[in-house]
PDB file of C-alpha atoms and ligand atoms in Angstrom:
ATOM      1  CA  MET A   1     106.099 132.399 249.077  1.00  0.00           C
ATOM      2  CA  SER A   2     103.917 130.525 251.562  1.00  0.00           C
ATOM      3  CA  ILE A   3     105.380 127.703 253.628  1.00  0.00           C
ATOM      4  CA  THR A   4     103.265 125.309 251.570  1.00  0.00           C
ATOM      5  CA  ASP A   5     104.932 126.576 248.406  1.00  0.00           C
ATOM      6  CA  GLU A   6     108.322 126.245 250.102  1.00  0.00           C
ATOM      7  CA  VAL A   7     107.755 122.616 251.065  1.00  0.00           C
ATOM      8  CA  LEU A   8     106.460 121.814 247.577  1.00  0.00           C
ATOM      9  CA  LYS A   9     109.723 123.171 246.228  1.00  0.00           C
ATOM     10  CA  ALA A  10     111.609 120.968 248.687  1.00  0.00           C
ATOM     11  CA  ASN A  11     109.614 117.987 247.426  1.00  0.00           C
ATOM     12  CA  GLU A  12     110.805 118.662 243.882  1.00  0.00           C
ATOM     13  CA  THR A  13     114.376 118.280 245.112  1.00  0.00           C
ATOM     14  CA  TYR A  14     113.449 115.176 247.136  1.00  0.00           C
ATOM     15  CA  ALA A  15     111.746 113.451 244.218  1.00  0.00           C
ATOM     16  CA  GLY A  16     114.680 114.360 242.006  1.00  0.00           C
ATOM     17  CA  SER A  17     116.965 111.943 243.847  1.00  0.00           C
ATOM     18  CA  PHE A  18     114.289 109.507 245.103  1.00  0.00           C
ATOM     19  CA  ASN A  19     115.413 105.906 245.339  1.00  0.00           C
ATOM     20  CA  LEU A  20     112.973 104.270 247.792  1.00  0.00           C
ATOM     21  CA  GLY A  21     110.436 103.050 245.276  1.00  0.00           C
ATOM     22  CA  HIS A  22     111.364  99.422 245.931  1.00  0.00           C
ATOM     23  CA  LEU A  23     110.153  99.384 249.562  1.00  0.00           C
ATOM     24  CA  SER A  24     107.303  97.041 250.399  1.00  0.00           C
ATOM     25  CA  LEU A  25     104.096  97.901 252.223  1.00  0.00           C
ATOM     26  CA  PRO A  26     104.459  95.942 255.501  1.00  0.00           C
ATOM     27  CA  PRO A  27     106.937  97.626 257.899  1.00  0.00           C
ATOM     28  CA  ALA A  28     110.274  95.792 257.600  1.00  0.00           C
ATOM     29  CA  ARG A  29     111.027  95.912 261.338  1.00  0.00           C
ATOM     30  CA  LYS A  30     107.463  95.013 262.362  1.00  0.00           C
ATOM     31  CA  LEU A  31     107.227  98.022 264.682  1.00  0.00           C
ATOM     32  CA  ALA A  32     104.448 100.557 265.300  1.00  0.00           C
ATOM     33  CA  VAL A  33     104.983 103.778 267.235  1.00  0.00           C
ATOM     34  CA  VAL A  34     102.408 106.131 268.774  1.00  0.00           C
ATOM     35  CA  ALA A  35     104.040 109.497 269.427  1.00  0.00           C
ATOM     36  CA  CYS A  36     103.135 113.108 270.157  1.00  0.00           C
ATOM     37  CA  MET A  37     102.950 115.416 267.144  1.00  0.00           C
ATOM     38  CA  ASP A  38     105.424 117.839 268.789  1.00  0.00           C
ATOM     39  CA  ALA A  39     107.591 119.429 266.080  1.00  0.00           C
ATOM     40  CA  ARG A  40     110.786 118.687 268.007  1.00  0.00           C
ATOM     41  CA  LEU A  41     110.297 114.921 267.809  1.00  0.00           C
ATOM     42  CA  ILE A  42     111.685 113.429 264.620  1.00  0.00           C
ATOM     43  CA  VAL A  43     110.581 109.933 265.543  1.00  0.00           C
ATOM     44  CA  SER A  44     112.522 108.105 262.851  1.00  0.00           C
ATOM     45  CA  GLN A  45     115.748 109.824 263.894  1.00  0.00           C
ATOM     46  CA  ILE A  46     115.105 109.341 267.618  1.00  0.00           C
ATOM     47  CA  LEU A  47     114.687 105.593 267.027  1.00  0.00           C
ATOM     48  CA  GLY A  48     117.168 105.084 264.204  1.00  0.00           C
ATOM     49  CA  LEU A  49     114.427 104.095 261.785  1.00  0.00           C
ATOM     50  CA  ARG A  50     114.574 104.243 258.022  1.00  0.00           C
ATOM     51  CA  ALA A  51     111.835 104.520 255.425  1.00  0.00           C
ATOM     52  CA  GLY A  52     109.864 101.295 255.315  1.00  0.00           C
ATOM     53  CA  ASP A  53     110.822 100.219 258.856  1.00  0.00           C
ATOM     54  CA  ALA A  54     107.831 101.141 261.020  1.00  0.00           C
ATOM     55  CA  HIS A  55     104.378 102.675 261.278  1.00  0.00           C
ATOM     56  CA  ILE A  56     104.452 106.021 263.046  1.00  0.00           C
ATOM     57  CA  ILE A  57     101.082 107.208 264.364  1.00  0.00           C
ATOM     58  CA  ARG A  58     101.069 110.738 265.717  1.00  0.00           C
ATOM     59  CA  ASN A  59      98.609 113.061 267.421  1.00  0.00           C
ATOM     60  CA  ALA A  60      98.580 115.772 270.084  1.00  0.00           C
ATOM     61  CA  GLY A  61      99.994 114.099 273.198  1.00  0.00           C
ATOM     62  CA  GLY A  62     100.783 110.661 271.791  1.00  0.00           C
ATOM     63  CA  ILE A  63      97.386 109.468 272.982  1.00  0.00           C
ATOM     64  CA  VAL A  64      95.885 106.059 272.282  1.00  0.00           C
ATOM     65  CA  THR A  65      92.629 107.431 270.923  1.00  0.00           C
ATOM     66  CA  GLU A  66      89.928 105.543 269.066  1.00  0.00           C
ATOM     67  CA  ASP A  67      91.709 106.483 265.861  1.00  0.00           C
ATOM     68  CA  ALA A  68      95.163 105.452 267.110  1.00  0.00           C
ATOM     69  CA  LEU A  69      93.685 102.069 268.063  1.00  0.00           C
ATOM     70  CA  ARG A  70      92.205 101.781 264.596  1.00  0.00           C
ATOM     71  CA  SER A  71      95.677 102.283 263.131  1.00  0.00           C
ATOM     72  CA  LEU A  72      97.371  99.888 265.582  1.00  0.00           C
ATOM     73  CA  ILE A  73      94.854  97.129 264.869  1.00  0.00           C
ATOM     74  CA  ILE A  74      95.339  97.521 261.114  1.00  0.00           C
ATOM     75  CA  SER A  75      99.098  97.719 261.667  1.00  0.00           C
ATOM     76  CA  HIS A  76      99.186  94.369 263.468  1.00  0.00           C
ATOM     77  CA  GLN A  77      96.313  92.463 261.927  1.00  0.00           C
ATOM     78  CA  LEU A  78      96.851  93.409 258.291  1.00  0.00           C
ATOM     79  CA  LEU A  79     100.474  94.513 258.102  1.00  0.00           C
ATOM     80  CA  GLY A  80     102.165  92.245 260.614  1.00  0.00           C
ATOM     81  CA  THR A  81     103.702  94.558 263.203  1.00  0.00           C
ATOM     82  CA  GLN A  82     104.612  92.742 266.444  1.00  0.00           C
ATOM     83  CA  GLU A  83     105.918  95.459 268.777  1.00  0.00           C
ATOM     84  CA  PHE A  84     104.299  98.732 269.815  1.00  0.00           C
ATOM     85  CA  ILE A  85     106.059 101.745 271.341  1.00  0.00           C
ATOM     86  CA  ILE A  86     104.330 104.786 272.895  1.00  0.00           C
ATOM     87  CA  ILE A  87     106.292 108.039 273.152  1.00  0.00           C
ATOM     88  CA  ASN A  88     105.333 111.084 275.206  1.00  0.00           C
ATOM     89  CA  HIS A  89     107.862 113.822 275.954  1.00  0.00           C
ATOM     90  CA  THR A  90     108.957 116.492 278.401  1.00  0.00           C
ATOM     91  CA  ASP A  91     107.625 120.036 277.902  1.00  0.00           C
ATOM     92  CA  CYS A  92     104.532 118.685 276.103  1.00  0.00           C
ATOM     93  CA  GLY A  93     101.860 121.242 275.239  1.00  0.00           C
ATOM     94  CA  MET A  94      99.239 118.851 276.595  1.00  0.00           C
ATOM     95  CA  LEU A  95     100.562 119.570 280.106  1.00  0.00           C
ATOM     96  CA  THR A  96      99.694 123.261 279.771  1.00  0.00           C
ATOM     97  CA  PHE A  97      95.889 123.297 279.754  1.00  0.00           C
ATOM     98  CA  LYS A  98      92.774 121.525 280.930  1.00  0.00           C
ATOM     99  CA  ASP A  99      90.169 120.033 278.597  1.00  0.00           C
ATOM    100  CA  GLU A 100      87.290 121.943 280.152  1.00  0.00           C
ATOM    101  CA  ASP A 101      89.113 125.302 279.979  1.00  0.00           C
ATOM    102  CA  LEU A 102      89.897 124.948 276.275  1.00  0.00           C
ATOM    103  CA  ARG A 103      86.377 123.723 275.562  1.00  0.00           C
ATOM    104  CA  SER A 104      84.689 126.653 277.295  1.00  0.00           C
ATOM    105  CA  LYS A 105      87.154 129.138 275.775  1.00  0.00           C
ATOM    106  CA  LEU A 106      86.380 127.904 272.256  1.00  0.00           C
ATOM    107  CA  GLN A 107      82.663 127.841 272.936  1.00  0.00           C
ATOM    108  CA  LYS A 108      82.817 131.426 274.160  1.00  0.00           C
ATOM    109  CA  GLN A 109      85.003 132.548 271.232  1.00  0.00           C
ATOM    110  CA  THR A 110      82.833 130.993 268.564  1.00  0.00           C
ATOM    111  CA  GLY A 111      79.445 131.030 270.237  1.00  0.00           C
ATOM    112  CA  THR A 112      79.074 127.374 269.272  1.00  0.00           C
ATOM    113  CA  ALA A 113      79.178 124.138 271.198  1.00  0.00           C
ATOM    114  CA  ALA A 114      80.705 121.342 269.140  1.00  0.00           C
ATOM    115  CA  VAL A 115      80.056 117.621 269.287  1.00  0.00           C
ATOM    116  CA  ALA A 116      83.663 116.742 268.420  1.00  0.00           C
ATOM    117  CA  PRO A 117      86.280 116.307 269.680  1.00  0.00           C
ATOM    118  CA  ALA A 118      84.705 114.572 272.655  1.00  0.00           C
ATOM    119  CA  ALA A 119      88.010 115.076 274.514  1.00  0.00           C
ATOM    120  CA  PHE A 120      91.275 116.952 273.995  1.00  0.00           C
ATOM    121  CA  HIS A 121      93.134 114.460 276.242  1.00  0.00           C
ATOM    122  CA  ALA A 122      95.175 117.064 278.141  1.00  0.00           C
ATOM    123  CA  PHE A 123      97.015 115.542 281.105  1.00  0.00           C
ATOM    124  CA  ASN A 124      99.092 116.641 284.087  1.00  0.00           C
ATOM    125  CA  ASN A 125     101.297 113.633 284.858  1.00  0.00           C
ATOM    126  CA  LEU A 126     103.576 112.498 282.073  1.00  0.00           C
ATOM    127  CA  GLU A 127     104.494 109.029 283.377  1.00  0.00           C
ATOM    128  CA  GLU A 128     100.939 108.311 284.455  1.00  0.00           C
ATOM    129  CA  ASN A 129      99.686 109.350 281.044  1.00  0.00           C
ATOM    130  CA  VAL A 130     102.104 106.949 279.336  1.00  0.00           C
ATOM    131  CA  ARG A 131     100.937 104.133 281.646  1.00  0.00           C
ATOM    132  CA  GLN A 132      97.322 104.813 280.752  1.00  0.00           C
ATOM    133  CA  GLN A 133      98.093 104.666 277.037  1.00  0.00           C
ATOM    134  CA  ILE A 134      99.879 101.313 277.474  1.00  0.00           C
ATOM    135  CA  GLN A 135      96.858  99.983 279.359  1.00  0.00           C
ATOM    136  CA  LYS A 136      94.481 101.145 276.639  1.00  0.00           C
ATOM    137  CA  VAL A 137      96.459  99.167 274.054  1.00  0.00           C
ATOM    138  CA  ARG A 138      96.985  96.082 276.211  1.00  0.00           C
ATOM    139  CA  SER A 139      93.344  95.816 277.190  1.00  0.00           C
ATOM    140  CA  HIS A 140      92.015  95.922 273.644  1.00  0.00           C
ATOM    141  CA  PRO A 141      90.416  92.594 272.674  1.00  0.00           C
ATOM    142  CA  TRP A 142      91.683  92.774 269.081  1.00  0.00           C
ATOM    143  CA  ILE A 143      95.320  93.291 270.065  1.00  0.00           C
ATOM    144  CA  PRO A 144      96.820  89.913 271.059  1.00  0.00           C
ATOM    145  CA  LYS A 145      98.558  89.553 274.432  1.00  0.00           C
ATOM    146  CA  HIS A 146     101.868  88.529 272.837  1.00  0.00           C
ATOM    147  CA  ILE A 147     102.321  91.984 271.277  1.00  0.00           C
ATOM    148  CA  SER A 148     105.044  93.883 273.118  1.00  0.00           C
ATOM    149  CA  VAL A 149     103.759  97.286 274.333  1.00  0.00           C
ATOM    150  CA  ARG A 150     106.302  99.608 275.978  1.00  0.00           C
ATOM    151  CA  GLY A 151     106.105 103.306 276.825  1.00  0.00           C
ATOM    152  CA  PHE A 152     108.709 106.052 277.023  1.00  0.00           C
ATOM    153  CA  VAL A 153     109.219 109.704 277.862  1.00  0.00           C
ATOM    154  CA  TYR A 154     111.485 111.514 275.413  1.00  0.00           C
ATOM    155  CA  ASP A 155     113.525 114.333 276.928  1.00  0.00           C
ATOM    156  CA  VAL A 156     113.494 117.279 274.504  1.00  0.00           C
ATOM    157  CA  LYS A 157     116.623 118.703 276.200  1.00  0.00           C
ATOM    158  CA  THR A 158     118.815 115.590 275.881  1.00  0.00           C
ATOM    159  CA  GLY A 159     117.303 113.533 273.076  1.00  0.00           C
ATOM    160  CA  ARG A 160     117.115 110.552 275.415  1.00  0.00           C
ATOM    161  CA  LEU A 161     114.249 108.106 275.919  1.00  0.00           C
ATOM    162  CA  GLN A 162     113.356 107.011 279.434  1.00  0.00           C
ATOM    163  CA  GLU A 163     111.211 103.920 279.780  1.00  0.00           C
ATOM    164  CA  VAL A 164     108.081 104.208 281.927  1.00  0.00           C
ATOM    165  CA  ALA A 165     107.661 101.200 284.181  1.00  0.00           C
ATOM    166  CA  GLU A 166     104.221  99.693 284.115  1.00  0.00           C
ATOM    167  CA  ALA A 167     102.054 100.133 287.156  1.00  0.00           C
ATOM    168  CA  HIS A 168     101.776  97.011 289.257  1.00  0.00           C
ATOM    169  CA  ALA A 169      98.623  96.282 291.147  1.00  0.00           C
ATOM    170  CA  VAL A 170      99.316  97.241 294.759  1.00  0.00           C
ATOM    171  CA  SER A 171      97.913  94.849 297.317  1.00  0.00           C
ATOM    172  CA  SER A 172      96.118  96.743 300.028  1.00  0.00           C
ATOM    173  CA  VAL A 173      97.755  96.832 303.445  1.00  0.00           C
ATOM    174  CA  VAL A 174      95.443  95.650 306.184  1.00  0.00           C
TER     175      VAL A 174
HETATM  176 ZN1   ZN B   1     103.646 116.821 272.995  1.00  0.00          ZN
END
């Protein structure tokens, strides 16, 4: 049995005792989360969320890409979320390679240059990466300034979230 068949079997069991059909479309706790797709992160459990509570947007790295922004804008503007959380984590796969290395490896392997993805968004500094994602959200003209945007690093060894302080503009020393 393939894994797909296995999970379909699990869904039969799930649907058998399903009782969440009453939930409404807008997230009850008005929260949207951007998190890495890492299999060890069960975002709802990490944050104590239940079905219907929050939007959870995931991709490799927990990056605020064009598509993540699309989702966040819809989340706020059409579905009323008021707080955004960005979660990166220790031991992330995105710390283990460089965009240009993966790109040239794949080009060599396949003999084909590809137009997309334009970037893989690998990074080498976890906290700095979180700060950049916060800035990308905050600076977007369609995301109002009153939306709370906070970023965290999740420790895969302890289960704990550590908040990443925002970078403050440093005045140059004369
Ligand atoms: Zn990751």
